[in-house]
Amino acid sequence: MIISDCHMHSRFSADSQAPMSAMIDAAIQKGLKTICFTEHMDYDYPPQPGEDSLEFLVDMDGYTKCLFDLKERYKNKIEVLYGIELGMMPYLADRYQAVVEKYPFDFIIASSHLVNGRDPYYPESYFSGITEEEGYRAYFETIMANMQAFSGFHSYGHIDYVVRYGPHRNQNYSYEKYRDVLEPALKYIIQSGKALEINTGGYKYGLGQPHPHLDVLKAFKAMGGELITIGADAHAPEHVGFAFDRLSSVLEDLGFKYYTIFKAGKPHMIQL
């Protein structure tokens, strides 16, 4: 049983309206024992088409105060951890390093969101003038570049996020097809002592798979990968712990015996 959700957002992220307390109450109702808020921090996120311009910049003072107030209020009901999700681009490494040195995060997720200023979340813009394969490959190539530029993270988030929004989603997607770019990234994660995030947002988006795809997870395990973190990427209370019951048996079938949560930046192994 998975009892920790270590990827969620509240009103402190630009794409969520959820009160932090509502997210915590939902986690308690679902029997979770530990949660970690990982609000979006994406420096230099450009305006995207078809939406009001969003700034993925966290009010760090407000976020920090609210989280630690609630952490104390709920301490006898659930463990609330303090995290951040950094939208990576190599040239932002120094700015993100300053953030992680300033605040006492338990857990830091690094994620690829933008490729040449385009977010796959807006597929008509992202895939304009390129094929699905070119769009996927360009996204995967950002992962290694981001990790080599910035090492101050604990887990790499939703490593095949782009597949949610592709013209044919995961119909033509496989690990083998993109092995030349995915394998070096997976090896780098393992060799660097980082974790790979298992993100159940893939189930929510109807892929029938978590992020990453099960074949990617098989390859990661075969390479000796052991550190995995688990999060539903919830932006609303109803998605906290989404499909965790489904994921638990999947991970066991793949040979994983533990998942990891981070407290004060230190890994703690939790039995599945």
mmCIF file with all atom_site columns, C-alpha atoms in Angstrom, residues 58-202:
data_model
loop_
_atom_site.group_PDB
_atom_site.id
_atom_site.type_symbol
_atom_site.label_atom_id
_atom_site.label_alt_id
_atom_site.label_comp_id
_atom_site.label_asym_id
_atom_site.label_entity_id
_atom_site.label_seq_id
_atom_site.pdbx_PDB_ins_code
_atom_site.Cartn_x
_atom_site.Cartn_y
_atom_site.Cartn_z
_atom_site.occupancy
_atom_site.B_iso_or_equiv
_atom_site.pdbx_formal_charge
_atom_site.auth_seq_id
_atom_site.auth_comp_id
_atom_site.auth_asym_id
_atom_site.auth_atom_id
_atom_site.pdbx_PDB_model_num
ATOM 1   C CA . VAL A 1 58  ? 5.755  30.935 -5.856  1.00 0.00 ? 58  VAL A CA 1
ATOM 2   C CA . ASP A 1 59  ? 5.066  33.484 -3.137  1.00 0.00 ? 59  ASP A CA 1
ATOM 3   C CA . MET A 1 60  ? 7.727  31.816 -1.043  1.00 0.00 ? 60  MET A CA 1
ATOM 4   C CA . ASP A 1 61  ? 7.054  33.751 2.151   1.00 0.00 ? 61  ASP A CA 1
ATOM 5   C CA . GLY A 1 62  ? 3.322  33.052 1.985   1.00 0.00 ? 62  GLY A CA 1
ATOM 6   C CA . TYR A 1 63  ? 3.822  29.425 0.988   1.00 0.00 ? 63  TYR A CA 1
ATOM 7   C CA . THR A 1 64  ? 6.354  28.757 3.714   1.00 0.00 ? 64  THR A CA 1
ATOM 8   C CA . LYS A 1 65  ? 4.255  30.325 6.468   1.00 0.00 ? 65  LYS A CA 1
ATOM 9   C CA . CYS A 1 66  ? 1.063  28.566 5.383   1.00 0.00 ? 66  CYS A CA 1
ATOM 10  C CA . LEU A 1 67  ? 2.746  25.182 5.109   1.00 0.00 ? 67  LEU A CA 1
ATOM 11  C CA . PHE A 1 68  ? 4.453  25.303 8.482   1.00 0.00 ? 68  PHE A CA 1
ATOM 12  C CA . ASP A 1 69  ? 1.282  26.578 10.182  1.00 0.00 ? 69  ASP A CA 1
ATOM 13  C CA . LEU A 1 70  ? -0.656 23.647 8.713   1.00 0.00 ? 70  LEU A CA 1
ATOM 14  C CA . LYS A 1 71  ? 2.144  21.213 9.423   1.00 0.00 ? 71  LYS A CA 1
ATOM 15  C CA . GLU A 1 72  ? 1.764  22.073 13.096  1.00 0.00 ? 72  GLU A CA 1
ATOM 16  C CA . ARG A 1 73  ? -2.054 22.065 13.026  1.00 0.00 ? 73  ARG A CA 1
ATOM 17  C CA . TYR A 1 74  ? -2.222 18.612 11.426  1.00 0.00 ? 74  TYR A CA 1
ATOM 18  C CA . LYS A 1 75  ? 0.780  17.026 13.121  1.00 0.00 ? 75  LYS A CA 1
ATOM 19  C CA . ASN A 1 76  ? -1.329 14.434 14.956  1.00 0.00 ? 76  ASN A CA 1
ATOM 20  C CA . LYS A 1 77  ? -3.183 13.413 11.791  1.00 0.00 ? 77  LYS A CA 1
ATOM 21  C CA . ILE A 1 78  ? -0.686 13.437 8.925   1.00 0.00 ? 78  ILE A CA 1
ATOM 22  C CA . GLU A 1 79  ? 2.915  14.330 8.163   1.00 0.00 ? 79  GLU A CA 1
ATOM 23  C CA . VAL A 1 80  ? 3.178  17.384 5.898   1.00 0.00 ? 80  VAL A CA 1
ATOM 24  C CA . LEU A 1 81  ? 6.486  17.934 4.099   1.00 0.00 ? 81  LEU A CA 1
ATOM 25  C CA . TYR A 1 82  ? 7.862  21.035 2.389   1.00 0.00 ? 82  TYR A CA 1
ATOM 26  C CA . GLY A 1 83  ? 8.828  20.734 -1.254  1.00 0.00 ? 83  GLY A CA 1
ATOM 27  C CA . ILE A 1 84  ? 9.194  22.513 -4.566  1.00 0.00 ? 84  ILE A CA 1
ATOM 28  C CA . GLU A 1 85  ? 8.978  21.552 -8.236  1.00 0.00 ? 85  GLU A CA 1
ATOM 29  C CA . LEU A 1 86  ? 11.522 23.386 -10.360 1.00 0.00 ? 86  LEU A CA 1
ATOM 30  C CA . GLY A 1 87  ? 10.827 23.835 -14.054 1.00 0.00 ? 87  GLY A CA 1
ATOM 31  C CA . MET A 1 88  ? 14.309 23.293 -15.388 1.00 0.00 ? 88  MET A CA 1
ATOM 32  C CA . MET A 1 89  ? 16.266 24.989 -18.128 1.00 0.00 ? 89  MET A CA 1
ATOM 33  C CA . PRO A 1 90  ? 20.077 24.802 -17.983 1.00 0.00 ? 90  PRO A CA 1
ATOM 34  C CA . TYR A 1 91  ? 20.677 28.546 -17.804 1.00 0.00 ? 91  TYR A CA 1
ATOM 35  C CA . LEU A 1 92  ? 18.475 28.785 -14.685 1.00 0.00 ? 92  LEU A CA 1
ATOM 36  C CA . ALA A 1 93  ? 20.751 26.545 -12.605 1.00 0.00 ? 93  ALA A CA 1
ATOM 37  C CA . ASP A 1 94  ? 22.327 29.336 -10.548 1.00 0.00 ? 94  ASP A CA 1
ATOM 38  C CA . ARG A 1 95  ? 18.979 30.945 -9.788  1.00 0.00 ? 95  ARG A CA 1
ATOM 39  C CA . TYR A 1 96  ? 17.520 27.640 -8.640  1.00 0.00 ? 96  TYR A CA 1
ATOM 40  C CA . GLN A 1 97  ? 20.600 26.889 -6.570  1.00 0.00 ? 97  GLN A CA 1
ATOM 41  C CA . ALA A 1 98  ? 20.001 30.139 -4.698  1.00 0.00 ? 98  ALA A CA 1
ATOM 42  C CA . VAL A 1 99  ? 16.399 29.083 -4.007  1.00 0.00 ? 99  VAL A CA 1
ATOM 43  C CA . VAL A 1 100 ? 17.267 25.647 -2.653  1.00 0.00 ? 100 VAL A CA 1
ATOM 44  C CA . GLU A 1 101 ? 19.990 27.111 -0.445  1.00 0.00 ? 101 GLU A CA 1
ATOM 45  C CA . LYS A 1 102 ? 17.643 29.725 1.015   1.00 0.00 ? 102 LYS A CA 1
ATOM 46  C CA . TYR A 1 103 ? 14.703 27.523 2.012   1.00 0.00 ? 103 TYR A CA 1
ATOM 47  C CA . PRO A 1 104 ? 14.691 24.321 4.116   1.00 0.00 ? 104 PRO A CA 1
ATOM 48  C CA . PHE A 1 105 ? 13.009 22.039 1.607   1.00 0.00 ? 105 PHE A CA 1
ATOM 49  C CA . ASP A 1 106 ? 12.434 18.412 2.452   1.00 0.00 ? 106 ASP A CA 1
ATOM 50  C CA . PHE A 1 107 ? 12.096 17.440 -1.187  1.00 0.00 ? 107 PHE A CA 1
ATOM 51  C CA . ILE A 1 108 ? 12.998 18.981 -4.552  1.00 0.00 ? 108 ILE A CA 1
ATOM 52  C CA . ILE A 1 109 ? 11.620 17.768 -7.890  1.00 0.00 ? 109 ILE A CA 1
ATOM 53  C CA . ALA A 1 110 ? 13.323 18.801 -11.119 1.00 0.00 ? 110 ALA A CA 1
ATOM 54  C CA . SER A 1 111 ? 11.037 18.698 -14.155 1.00 0.00 ? 111 SER A CA 1
ATOM 55  C CA . SER A 1 112 ? 11.211 19.468 -17.842 1.00 0.00 ? 112 SER A CA 1
ATOM 56  C CA . HIS A 1 113 ? 8.264  21.640 -18.834 1.00 0.00 ? 113 HIS A CA 1
ATOM 57  C CA . LEU A 1 114 ? 9.578  23.874 -21.606 1.00 0.00 ? 114 LEU A CA 1
ATOM 58  C CA . VAL A 1 115 ? 11.355 23.081 -24.850 1.00 0.00 ? 115 VAL A CA 1
ATOM 59  C CA . ASN A 1 116 ? 12.537 26.198 -26.676 1.00 0.00 ? 116 ASN A CA 1
ATOM 60  C CA . GLY A 1 117 ? 9.939  28.218 -24.799 1.00 0.00 ? 117 GLY A CA 1
ATOM 61  C CA . ARG A 1 118 ? 7.063  25.872 -25.643 1.00 0.00 ? 118 ARG A CA 1
ATOM 62  C CA . ASP A 1 119 ? 5.163  23.734 -23.148 1.00 0.00 ? 119 ASP A CA 1
ATOM 63  C CA . PRO A 1 120 ? 3.638  20.455 -24.440 1.00 0.00 ? 120 PRO A CA 1
ATOM 64  C CA . TYR A 1 121 ? 0.599  21.329 -22.319 1.00 0.00 ? 121 TYR A CA 1
ATOM 65  C CA . TYR A 1 122 ? -0.339 23.523 -25.295 1.00 0.00 ? 122 TYR A CA 1
ATOM 66  C CA . PRO A 1 123 ? -0.007 20.897 -28.040 1.00 0.00 ? 123 PRO A CA 1
ATOM 67  C CA . GLU A 1 124 ? -1.191 23.042 -30.949 1.00 0.00 ? 124 GLU A CA 1
ATOM 68  C CA . SER A 1 125 ? 1.711  25.384 -30.282 1.00 0.00 ? 125 SER A CA 1
ATOM 69  C CA . TYR A 1 126 ? 4.267  22.805 -29.148 1.00 0.00 ? 126 TYR A CA 1
ATOM 70  C CA . PHE A 1 127 ? 3.833  20.462 -32.115 1.00 0.00 ? 127 PHE A CA 1
ATOM 71  C CA . SER A 1 128 ? 3.372  23.229 -34.676 1.00 0.00 ? 128 SER A CA 1
ATOM 72  C CA . GLY A 1 129 ? 5.700  22.578 -37.614 1.00 0.00 ? 129 GLY A CA 1
ATOM 73  C CA . ILE A 1 130 ? 7.216  19.397 -36.159 1.00 0.00 ? 130 ILE A CA 1
ATOM 74  C CA . THR A 1 131 ? 6.300  15.734 -36.067 1.00 0.00 ? 131 THR A CA 1
ATOM 75  C CA . GLU A 1 132 ? 5.226  13.926 -32.939 1.00 0.00 ? 132 GLU A CA 1
ATOM 76  C CA . GLU A 1 133 ? 8.542  12.069 -32.880 1.00 0.00 ? 133 GLU A CA 1
ATOM 77  C CA . GLU A 1 134 ? 10.524 15.290 -33.192 1.00 0.00 ? 134 GLU A CA 1
ATOM 78  C CA . GLY A 1 135 ? 8.516  16.818 -30.351 1.00 0.00 ? 135 GLY A CA 1
ATOM 79  C CA . TYR A 1 136 ? 9.048  13.831 -28.084 1.00 0.00 ? 136 TYR A CA 1
ATOM 80  C CA . ARG A 1 137 ? 12.730 13.582 -28.870 1.00 0.00 ? 137 ARG A CA 1
ATOM 81  C CA . ALA A 1 138 ? 13.320 17.295 -28.289 1.00 0.00 ? 138 ALA A CA 1
ATOM 82  C CA . TYR A 1 139 ? 11.639 16.993 -24.901 1.00 0.00 ? 139 TYR A CA 1
ATOM 83  C CA . PHE A 1 140 ? 13.684 13.945 -23.868 1.00 0.00 ? 140 PHE A CA 1
ATOM 84  C CA . GLU A 1 141 ? 16.892 15.702 -24.847 1.00 0.00 ? 141 GLU A CA 1
ATOM 85  C CA . THR A 1 142 ? 16.216 18.433 -22.292 1.00 0.00 ? 142 THR A CA 1
ATOM 86  C CA . ILE A 1 143 ? 16.395 15.970 -19.410 1.00 0.00 ? 143 ILE A CA 1
ATOM 87  C CA . MET A 1 144 ? 20.097 15.207 -19.578 1.00 0.00 ? 144 MET A CA 1
ATOM 88  C CA . ALA A 1 145 ? 20.970 18.853 -20.243 1.00 0.00 ? 145 ALA A CA 1
ATOM 89  C CA . ASN A 1 146 ? 18.970 19.940 -17.209 1.00 0.00 ? 146 ASN A CA 1
ATOM 90  C CA . MET A 1 147 ? 20.491 17.358 -14.887 1.00 0.00 ? 147 MET A CA 1
ATOM 91  C CA . GLN A 1 148 ? 24.036 18.132 -15.976 1.00 0.00 ? 148 GLN A CA 1
ATOM 92  C CA . ALA A 1 149 ? 23.448 21.833 -15.326 1.00 0.00 ? 149 ALA A CA 1
ATOM 93  C CA . PHE A 1 150 ? 21.766 21.496 -11.924 1.00 0.00 ? 150 PHE A CA 1
ATOM 94  C CA . SER A 1 151 ? 22.343 18.757 -9.358  1.00 0.00 ? 151 SER A CA 1
ATOM 95  C CA . GLY A 1 152 ? 20.436 20.220 -6.416  1.00 0.00 ? 152 GLY A CA 1
ATOM 96  C CA . PHE A 1 153 ? 17.333 18.059 -6.803  1.00 0.00 ? 153 PHE A CA 1
ATOM 97  C CA . HIS A 1 154 ? 16.213 14.745 -5.326  1.00 0.00 ? 154 HIS A CA 1
ATOM 98  C CA . SER A 1 155 ? 13.918 13.264 -7.984  1.00 0.00 ? 155 SER A CA 1
ATOM 99  C CA . TYR A 1 156 ? 13.320 13.886 -11.691 1.00 0.00 ? 156 TYR A CA 1
ATOM 100 C CA . GLY A 1 157 ? 9.612  14.395 -12.302 1.00 0.00 ? 157 GLY A CA 1
ATOM 101 C CA . HIS A 1 158 ? 7.259  12.897 -14.914 1.00 0.00 ? 158 HIS A CA 1
ATOM 102 C CA . ILE A 1 159 ? 10.125 12.079 -17.256 1.00 0.00 ? 159 ILE A CA 1
ATOM 103 C CA . ASP A 1 160 ? 7.802  11.465 -20.242 1.00 0.00 ? 160 ASP A CA 1
ATOM 104 C CA . TYR A 1 161 ? 5.302  14.252 -19.500 1.00 0.00 ? 161 TYR A CA 1
ATOM 105 C CA . VAL A 1 162 ? 5.296  15.216 -23.194 1.00 0.00 ? 162 VAL A CA 1
ATOM 106 C CA . VAL A 1 163 ? 3.448  11.993 -24.076 1.00 0.00 ? 163 VAL A CA 1
ATOM 107 C CA . ARG A 1 164 ? 0.290  13.222 -22.319 1.00 0.00 ? 164 ARG A CA 1
ATOM 108 C CA . TYR A 1 165 ? -0.217 15.798 -25.029 1.00 0.00 ? 165 TYR A CA 1
ATOM 109 C CA . GLY A 1 166 ? 1.121  14.227 -28.215 1.00 0.00 ? 166 GLY A CA 1
ATOM 110 C CA . PRO A 1 167 ? -1.095 13.917 -31.299 1.00 0.00 ? 167 PRO A CA 1
ATOM 111 C CA . HIS A 1 168 ? -1.310 10.163 -30.725 1.00 0.00 ? 168 HIS A CA 1
ATOM 112 C CA . ARG A 1 169 ? -0.325 10.259 -27.044 1.00 0.00 ? 169 ARG A CA 1
ATOM 113 C CA . ASN A 1 170 ? 1.408  6.938  -26.209 1.00 0.00 ? 170 ASN A CA 1
ATOM 114 C CA . GLN A 1 171 ? 0.113  4.989  -29.224 1.00 0.00 ? 171 GLN A CA 1
ATOM 115 C CA . ASN A 1 172 ? 3.460  5.211  -31.058 1.00 0.00 ? 172 ASN A CA 1
ATOM 116 C CA . TYR A 1 173 ? 5.643  5.729  -28.003 1.00 0.00 ? 173 TYR A CA 1
ATOM 117 C CA . SER A 1 174 ? 7.996  3.108  -26.623 1.00 0.00 ? 174 SER A CA 1
ATOM 118 C CA . TYR A 1 175 ? 11.183 2.998  -24.638 1.00 0.00 ? 175 TYR A CA 1
ATOM 119 C CA . GLU A 1 176 ? 13.038 1.307  -27.490 1.00 0.00 ? 176 GLU A CA 1
ATOM 120 C CA . LYS A 1 177 ? 12.074 4.028  -29.947 1.00 0.00 ? 177 LYS A CA 1
ATOM 121 C CA . TYR A 1 178 ? 13.703 6.700  -27.762 1.00 0.00 ? 178 TYR A CA 1
ATOM 122 C CA . ARG A 1 179 ? 16.245 4.534  -26.018 1.00 0.00 ? 179 ARG A CA 1
ATOM 123 C CA . ASP A 1 180 ? 19.190 6.562  -27.335 1.00 0.00 ? 180 ASP A CA 1
ATOM 124 C CA . VAL A 1 181 ? 18.049 9.584  -25.328 1.00 0.00 ? 181 VAL A CA 1
ATOM 125 C CA . LEU A 1 182 ? 16.236 7.924  -22.425 1.00 0.00 ? 182 LEU A CA 1
ATOM 126 C CA . GLU A 1 183 ? 18.859 5.356  -21.466 1.00 0.00 ? 183 GLU A CA 1
ATOM 127 C CA . PRO A 1 184 ? 21.641 7.894  -20.770 1.00 0.00 ? 184 PRO A CA 1
ATOM 128 C CA . ALA A 1 185 ? 19.221 9.934  -18.653 1.00 0.00 ? 185 ALA A CA 1
ATOM 129 C CA . LEU A 1 186 ? 18.190 6.905  -16.601 1.00 0.00 ? 186 LEU A CA 1
ATOM 130 C CA . LYS A 1 187 ? 21.812 5.880  -16.084 1.00 0.00 ? 187 LYS A CA 1
ATOM 131 C CA . TYR A 1 188 ? 22.692 9.405  -15.013 1.00 0.00 ? 188 TYR A CA 1
ATOM 132 C CA . ILE A 1 189 ? 19.882 9.394  -12.435 1.00 0.00 ? 189 ILE A CA 1
ATOM 133 C CA . ILE A 1 190 ? 21.118 6.105  -10.993 1.00 0.00 ? 190 ILE A CA 1
ATOM 134 C CA . GLN A 1 191 ? 24.794 7.021  -10.994 1.00 0.00 ? 191 GLN A CA 1
ATOM 135 C CA . SER A 1 192 ? 24.072 10.399 -9.413  1.00 0.00 ? 192 SER A CA 1
ATOM 136 C CA . GLY A 1 193 ? 22.126 8.850  -6.548  1.00 0.00 ? 193 GLY A CA 1
ATOM 137 C CA . LYS A 1 194 ? 18.935 10.617 -7.604  1.00 0.00 ? 194 LYS A CA 1
ATOM 138 C CA . ALA A 1 195 ? 15.425 9.186  -7.659  1.00 0.00 ? 195 ALA A CA 1
ATOM 139 C CA . LEU A 1 196 ? 13.059 8.675  -10.574 1.00 0.00 ? 196 LEU A CA 1
ATOM 140 C CA . GLU A 1 197 ? 9.536  9.905  -9.985  1.00 0.00 ? 197 GLU A CA 1
ATOM 141 C CA . ILE A 1 198 ? 6.587  7.610  -10.635 1.00 0.00 ? 198 ILE A CA 1
ATOM 142 C CA . ASN A 1 199 ? 3.762  10.010 -11.437 1.00 0.00 ? 199 ASN A CA 1
ATOM 143 C CA . THR A 1 200 ? 0.208  8.693  -11.594 1.00 0.00 ? 200 THR A CA 1
ATOM 144 C CA . GLY A 1 201 ? -0.880 11.658 -13.704 1.00 0.00 ? 201 GLY A CA 1
ATOM 145 C CA . GLY A 1 202 ? -0.535 9.318  -16.683 1.00 0.00 ? 202 GLY A CA 1
#
